[in-house]
CSV table of C-alpha atoms in Angstrom, one decimal:
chain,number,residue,atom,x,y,z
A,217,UNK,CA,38.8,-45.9,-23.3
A,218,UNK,CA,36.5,-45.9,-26.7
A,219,UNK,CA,33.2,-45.4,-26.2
A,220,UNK,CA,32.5,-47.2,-29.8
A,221,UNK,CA,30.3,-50.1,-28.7
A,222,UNK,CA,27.4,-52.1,-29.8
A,223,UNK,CA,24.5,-52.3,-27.1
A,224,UNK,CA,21.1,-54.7,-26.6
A,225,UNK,CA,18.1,-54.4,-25.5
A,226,UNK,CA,15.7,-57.1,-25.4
A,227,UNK,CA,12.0,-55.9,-24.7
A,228,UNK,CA,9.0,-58.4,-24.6
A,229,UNK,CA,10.0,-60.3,-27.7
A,230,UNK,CA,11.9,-57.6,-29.8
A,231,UNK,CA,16.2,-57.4,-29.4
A,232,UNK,CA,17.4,-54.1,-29.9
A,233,UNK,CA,20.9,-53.9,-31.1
A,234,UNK,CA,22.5,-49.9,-30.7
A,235,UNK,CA,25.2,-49.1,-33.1
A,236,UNK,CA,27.0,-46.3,-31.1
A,237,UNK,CA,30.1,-44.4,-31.8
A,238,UNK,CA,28.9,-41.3,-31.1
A,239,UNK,CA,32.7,-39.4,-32.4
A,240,UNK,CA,32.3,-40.6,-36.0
A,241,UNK,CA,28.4,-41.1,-37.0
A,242,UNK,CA,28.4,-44.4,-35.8
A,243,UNK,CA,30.9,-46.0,-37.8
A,244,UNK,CA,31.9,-49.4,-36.9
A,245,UNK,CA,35.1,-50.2,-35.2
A,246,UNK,CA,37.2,-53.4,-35.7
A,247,UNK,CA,36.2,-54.6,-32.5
A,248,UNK,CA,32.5,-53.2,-33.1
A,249,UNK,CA,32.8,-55.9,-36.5
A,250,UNK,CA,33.7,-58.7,-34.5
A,251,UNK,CA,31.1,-57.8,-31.7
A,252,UNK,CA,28.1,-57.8,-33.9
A,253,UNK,CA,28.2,-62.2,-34.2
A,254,UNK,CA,28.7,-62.5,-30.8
A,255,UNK,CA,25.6,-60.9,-29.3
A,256,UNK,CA,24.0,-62.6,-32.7
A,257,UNK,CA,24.8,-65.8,-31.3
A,258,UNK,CA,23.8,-64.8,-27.8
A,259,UNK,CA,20.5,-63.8,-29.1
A,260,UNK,CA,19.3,-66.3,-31.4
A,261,UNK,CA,18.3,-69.4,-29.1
A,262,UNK,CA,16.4,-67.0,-27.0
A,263,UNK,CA,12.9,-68.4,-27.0
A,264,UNK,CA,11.6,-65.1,-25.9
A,265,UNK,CA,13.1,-62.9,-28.9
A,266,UNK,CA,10.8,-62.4,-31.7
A,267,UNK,CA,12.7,-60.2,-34.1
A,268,UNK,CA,15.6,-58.2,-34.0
A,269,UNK,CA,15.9,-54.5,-34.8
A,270,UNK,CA,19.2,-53.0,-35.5
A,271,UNK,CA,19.8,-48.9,-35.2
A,272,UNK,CA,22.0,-46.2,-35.2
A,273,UNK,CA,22.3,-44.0,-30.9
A,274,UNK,CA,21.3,-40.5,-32.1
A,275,UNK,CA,20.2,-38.9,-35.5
A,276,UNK,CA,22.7,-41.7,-37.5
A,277,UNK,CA,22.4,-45.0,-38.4
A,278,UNK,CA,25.9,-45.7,-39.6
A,279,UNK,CA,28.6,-43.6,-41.2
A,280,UNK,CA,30.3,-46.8,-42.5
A,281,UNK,CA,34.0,-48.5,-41.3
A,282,UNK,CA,35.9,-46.7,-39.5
A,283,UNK,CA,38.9,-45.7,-41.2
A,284,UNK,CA,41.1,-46.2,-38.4
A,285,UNK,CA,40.5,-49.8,-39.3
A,286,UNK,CA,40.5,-49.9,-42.9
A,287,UNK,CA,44.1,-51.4,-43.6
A,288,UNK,CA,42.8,-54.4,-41.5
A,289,UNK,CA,39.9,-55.0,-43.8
A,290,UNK,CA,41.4,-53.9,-46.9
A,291,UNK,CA,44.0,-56.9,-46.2
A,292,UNK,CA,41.2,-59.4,-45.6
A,293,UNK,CA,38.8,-59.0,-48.9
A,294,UNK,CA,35.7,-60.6,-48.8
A,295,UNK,CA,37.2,-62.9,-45.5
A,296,UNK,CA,37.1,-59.6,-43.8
A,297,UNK,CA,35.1,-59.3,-40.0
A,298,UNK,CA,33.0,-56.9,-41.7
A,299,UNK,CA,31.7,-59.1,-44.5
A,300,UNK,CA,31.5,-61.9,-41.7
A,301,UNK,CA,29.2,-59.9,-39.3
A,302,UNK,CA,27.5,-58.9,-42.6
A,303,UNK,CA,26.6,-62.7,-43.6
A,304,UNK,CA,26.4,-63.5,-39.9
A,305,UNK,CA,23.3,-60.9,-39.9
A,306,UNK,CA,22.0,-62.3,-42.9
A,307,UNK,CA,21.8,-66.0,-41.6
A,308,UNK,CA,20.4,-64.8,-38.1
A,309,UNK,CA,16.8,-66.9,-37.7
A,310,UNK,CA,14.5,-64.6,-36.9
A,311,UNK,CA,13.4,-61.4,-38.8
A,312,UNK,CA,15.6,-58.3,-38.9
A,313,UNK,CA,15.2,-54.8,-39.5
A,314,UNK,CA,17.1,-51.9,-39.9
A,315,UNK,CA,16.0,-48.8,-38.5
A,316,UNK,CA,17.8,-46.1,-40.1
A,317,UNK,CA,17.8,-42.2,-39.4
A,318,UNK,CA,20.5,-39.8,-40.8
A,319,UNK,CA,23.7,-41.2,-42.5
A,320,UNK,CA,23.6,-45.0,-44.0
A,321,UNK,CA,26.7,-45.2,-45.7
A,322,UNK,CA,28.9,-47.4,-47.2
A,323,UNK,CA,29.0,-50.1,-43.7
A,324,UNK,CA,26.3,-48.6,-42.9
A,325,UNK,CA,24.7,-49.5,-46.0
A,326,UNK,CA,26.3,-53.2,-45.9
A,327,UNK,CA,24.6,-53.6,-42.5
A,328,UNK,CA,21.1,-52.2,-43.8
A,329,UNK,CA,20.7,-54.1,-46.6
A,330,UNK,CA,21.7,-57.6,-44.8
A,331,UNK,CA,19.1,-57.2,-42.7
A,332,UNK,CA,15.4,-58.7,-44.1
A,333,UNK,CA,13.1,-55.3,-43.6
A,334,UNK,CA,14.6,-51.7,-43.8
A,335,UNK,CA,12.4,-48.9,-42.3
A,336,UNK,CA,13.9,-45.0,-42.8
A,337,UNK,CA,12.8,-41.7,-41.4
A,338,UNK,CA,12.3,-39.2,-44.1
A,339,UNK,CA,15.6,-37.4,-43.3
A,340,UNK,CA,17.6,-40.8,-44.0
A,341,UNK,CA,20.5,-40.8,-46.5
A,342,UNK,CA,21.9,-43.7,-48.1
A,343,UNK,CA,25.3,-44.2,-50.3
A,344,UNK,CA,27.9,-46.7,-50.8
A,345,UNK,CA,31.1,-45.0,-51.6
A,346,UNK,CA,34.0,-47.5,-52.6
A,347,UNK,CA,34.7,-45.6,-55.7
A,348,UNK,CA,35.2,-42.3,-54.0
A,349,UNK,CA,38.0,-44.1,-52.1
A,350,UNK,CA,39.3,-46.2,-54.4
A,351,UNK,CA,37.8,-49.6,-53.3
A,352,UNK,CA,36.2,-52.8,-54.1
A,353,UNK,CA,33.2,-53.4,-52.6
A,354,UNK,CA,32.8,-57.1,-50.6
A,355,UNK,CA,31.8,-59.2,-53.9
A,356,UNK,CA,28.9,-60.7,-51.2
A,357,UNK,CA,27.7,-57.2,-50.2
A,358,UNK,CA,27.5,-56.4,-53.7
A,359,UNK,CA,25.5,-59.4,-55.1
A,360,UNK,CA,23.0,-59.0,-52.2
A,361,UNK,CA,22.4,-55.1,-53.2
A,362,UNK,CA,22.0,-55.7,-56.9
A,363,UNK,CA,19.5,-58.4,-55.5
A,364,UNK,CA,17.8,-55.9,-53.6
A,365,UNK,CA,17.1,-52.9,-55.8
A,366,UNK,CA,18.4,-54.4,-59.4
A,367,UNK,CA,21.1,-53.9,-61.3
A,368,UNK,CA,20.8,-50.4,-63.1
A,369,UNK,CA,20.4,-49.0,-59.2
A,370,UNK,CA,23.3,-50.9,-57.9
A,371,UNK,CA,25.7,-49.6,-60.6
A,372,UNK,CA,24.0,-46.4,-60.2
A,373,UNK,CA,24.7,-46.6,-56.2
A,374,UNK,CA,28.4,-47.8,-57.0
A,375,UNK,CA,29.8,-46.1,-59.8
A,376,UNK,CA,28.7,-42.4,-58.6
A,377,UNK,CA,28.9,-42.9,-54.9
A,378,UNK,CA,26.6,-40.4,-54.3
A,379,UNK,CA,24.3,-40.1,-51.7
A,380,UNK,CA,20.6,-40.2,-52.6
A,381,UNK,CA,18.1,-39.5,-50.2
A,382,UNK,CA,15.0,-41.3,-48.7
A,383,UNK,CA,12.1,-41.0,-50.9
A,384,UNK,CA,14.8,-42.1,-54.0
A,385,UNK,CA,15.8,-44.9,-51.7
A,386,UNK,CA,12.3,-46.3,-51.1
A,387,UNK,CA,11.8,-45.5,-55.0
A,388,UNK,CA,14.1,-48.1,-56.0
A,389,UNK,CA,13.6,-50.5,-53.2
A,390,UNK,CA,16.5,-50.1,-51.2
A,391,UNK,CA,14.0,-49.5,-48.1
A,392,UNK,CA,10.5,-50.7,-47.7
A,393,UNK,CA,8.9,-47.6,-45.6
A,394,UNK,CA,9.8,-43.7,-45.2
A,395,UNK,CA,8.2,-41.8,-42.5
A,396,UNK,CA,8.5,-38.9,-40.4
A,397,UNK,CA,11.4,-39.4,-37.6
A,398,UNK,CA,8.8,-39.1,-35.0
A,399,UNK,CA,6.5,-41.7,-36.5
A,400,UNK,CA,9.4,-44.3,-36.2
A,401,UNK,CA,9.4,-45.7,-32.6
A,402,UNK,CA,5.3,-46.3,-33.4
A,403,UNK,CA,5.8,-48.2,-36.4
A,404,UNK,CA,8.6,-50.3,-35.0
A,405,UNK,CA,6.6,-51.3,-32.2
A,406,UNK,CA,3.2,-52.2,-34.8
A,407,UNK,CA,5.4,-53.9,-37.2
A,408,UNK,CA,7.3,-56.1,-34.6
A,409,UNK,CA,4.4,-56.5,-32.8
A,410,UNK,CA,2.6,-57.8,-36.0
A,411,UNK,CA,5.6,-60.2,-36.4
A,412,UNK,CA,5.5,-61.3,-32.9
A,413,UNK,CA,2.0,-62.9,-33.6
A,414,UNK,CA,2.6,-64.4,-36.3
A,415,UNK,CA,3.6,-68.4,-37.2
A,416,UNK,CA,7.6,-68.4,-36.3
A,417,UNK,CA,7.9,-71.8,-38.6
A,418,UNK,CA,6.4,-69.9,-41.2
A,419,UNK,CA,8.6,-67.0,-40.7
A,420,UNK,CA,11.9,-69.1,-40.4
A,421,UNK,CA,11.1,-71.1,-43.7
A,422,UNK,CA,10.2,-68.2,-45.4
A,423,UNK,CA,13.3,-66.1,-44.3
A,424,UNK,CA,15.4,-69.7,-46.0
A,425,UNK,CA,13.4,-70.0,-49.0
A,426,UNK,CA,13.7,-66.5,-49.9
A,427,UNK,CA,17.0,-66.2,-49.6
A,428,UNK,CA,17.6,-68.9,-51.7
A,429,UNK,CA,19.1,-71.0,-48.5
A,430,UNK,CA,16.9,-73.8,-48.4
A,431,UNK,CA,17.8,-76.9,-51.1
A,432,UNK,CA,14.4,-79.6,-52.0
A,433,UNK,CA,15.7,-81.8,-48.5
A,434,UNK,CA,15.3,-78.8,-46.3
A,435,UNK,CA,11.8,-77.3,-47.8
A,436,UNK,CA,10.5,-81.0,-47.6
A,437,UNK,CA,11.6,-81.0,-43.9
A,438,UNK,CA,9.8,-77.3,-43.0
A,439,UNK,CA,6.5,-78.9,-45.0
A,440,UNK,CA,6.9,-81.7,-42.3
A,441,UNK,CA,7.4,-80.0,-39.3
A,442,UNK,CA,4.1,-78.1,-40.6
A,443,UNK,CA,2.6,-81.9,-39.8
A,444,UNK,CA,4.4,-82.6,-36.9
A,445,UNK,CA,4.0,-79.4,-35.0
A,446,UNK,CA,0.4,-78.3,-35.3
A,447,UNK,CA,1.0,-75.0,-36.2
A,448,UNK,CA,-1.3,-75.1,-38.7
A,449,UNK,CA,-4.0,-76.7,-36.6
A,450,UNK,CA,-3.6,-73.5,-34.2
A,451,UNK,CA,-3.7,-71.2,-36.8
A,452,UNK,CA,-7.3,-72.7,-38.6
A,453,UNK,CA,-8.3,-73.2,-34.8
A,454,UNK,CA,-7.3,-69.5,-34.1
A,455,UNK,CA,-9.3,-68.3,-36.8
A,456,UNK,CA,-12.9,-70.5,-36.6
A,457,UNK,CA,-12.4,-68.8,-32.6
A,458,UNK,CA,-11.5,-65.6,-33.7
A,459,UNK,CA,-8.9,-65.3,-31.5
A,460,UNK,CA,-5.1,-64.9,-31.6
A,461,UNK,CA,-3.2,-67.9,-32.7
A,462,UNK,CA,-0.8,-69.5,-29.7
A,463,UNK,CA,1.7,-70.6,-32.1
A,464,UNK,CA,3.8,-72.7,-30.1
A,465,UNK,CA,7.0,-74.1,-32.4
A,466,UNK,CA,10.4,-72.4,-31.6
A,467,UNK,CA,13.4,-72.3,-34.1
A,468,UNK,CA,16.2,-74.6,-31.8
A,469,UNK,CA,19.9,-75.6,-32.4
A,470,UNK,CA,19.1,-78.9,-33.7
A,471,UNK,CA,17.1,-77.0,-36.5
């Protein structure tokens, strides 16, 4: 029996999701791919969850694909199950980071980068390594990246498939924080808890908007719900009472 498995744990408002495969770095399985959407789904309509934090069991984040599975996602191409977790974890509602120690490579990397905030401990490393192997990386996975840290660093990233290490990753804006590795469980909790308190309408339309997912209909509908819901009356409310806003509004399946 594989003990390769993805694992959640929902606390106050935050979902945890655990990549483990403790045998290879926490590479991601076939069935580990096809997991990942499921517990997405599962998670997502939960009132109660907040934001969502996805990490690596142990001193790795994710050493990429398993290889055991690569003949089954070589034959797919960008219709593989790992591209569709990928863009499964990009479209998920609420805000997502990755929490990344050790390896972040390749999958790893894919996973990382489709998530909206990327926090690393200082001992991170990061590389995306289709060209050592002979590969073409998922065309989506490879537009988002360039997105992310420009084009220079995504050739740079792709064409050596070198690893570069957390301060050089933070550099080109491949992650947004580096700290020490016992510094992390701390700043996950501030940051989420920040999140937590904050306007989720705000947050979802943002999240669209940003990633360029949102057409003139759709922002004209979030500037309505603003009207509608009263968020903004509880937030100017919040603030003349200098209190914490009760945002009320919660993303549903109708939205």
């Amino acid at each position: 029996m594989s003990d390769a498995e993805l694992t959640v744990e929902v606390t106050g408002p935050v979902a945890t999701v655990v990549i483990s495969n403790p045998a290879r770095r926490n590479a991601m399985t076939a069935a580990m791919w096809r997991q990942l959407p499921e517990l997405l789904d599962r998670l997502e309509p939960d009132p109660d969850v907040r934001a969502l934090v996805l990490t690596g069991a142990g001193d790795a984040f994710c050493a990429g694909a398993d290889l055991g599975d690569l003949a089954e996602l070589l034959d797919a191409g960008d219709a593989s199950i790992a591209v569709a977790a990928e863009e499964r974890l990009v479209r998920f509602a609420k805000p997502t980071i990755a929490a990344i120690r050790g390896a972040c490579v390749g999958g790893g990397a894919q996973l990382a980068v489709a998530c909206d905030l990327r926090i690393a401990t200082d001992d991170a490393r990061f590389g995306v390594p289709p060209a050592r192997l002979g590969l073409v990386y998922p065309a989506p996975t490879t537009r988002r990246l360039a997105r992310l840290v420009g084009p220079s660093a995504a050739k740079y990233l792709l064409f050596t498939a070198e690893l570069i290490d957390a301060e050089r990753a933070l550099r080109i804006g491949l992650v947004d924080e580096v700290l020490p590795a016992d510094r992390l469980a701390a700043r996950l909790d501030e940051l989420t808890a920040t999140i937590a308190q904050r306007s989720p309408l705000s947050i979802a339309a943002a999240k669209e908007i940003i990633d360029d997912r949102a057409e003139p209909a759709r922002i004209a509908w979030w500037h309505r719900k603003v009207a509608t819901t009263g968020e903004a009356r509880e937030g100017v409310a919040a603030i003349a009472e200098r209190r914490q806003p009760r945002f009320a509004w919660r993303p549903s399946a109708g939205d």
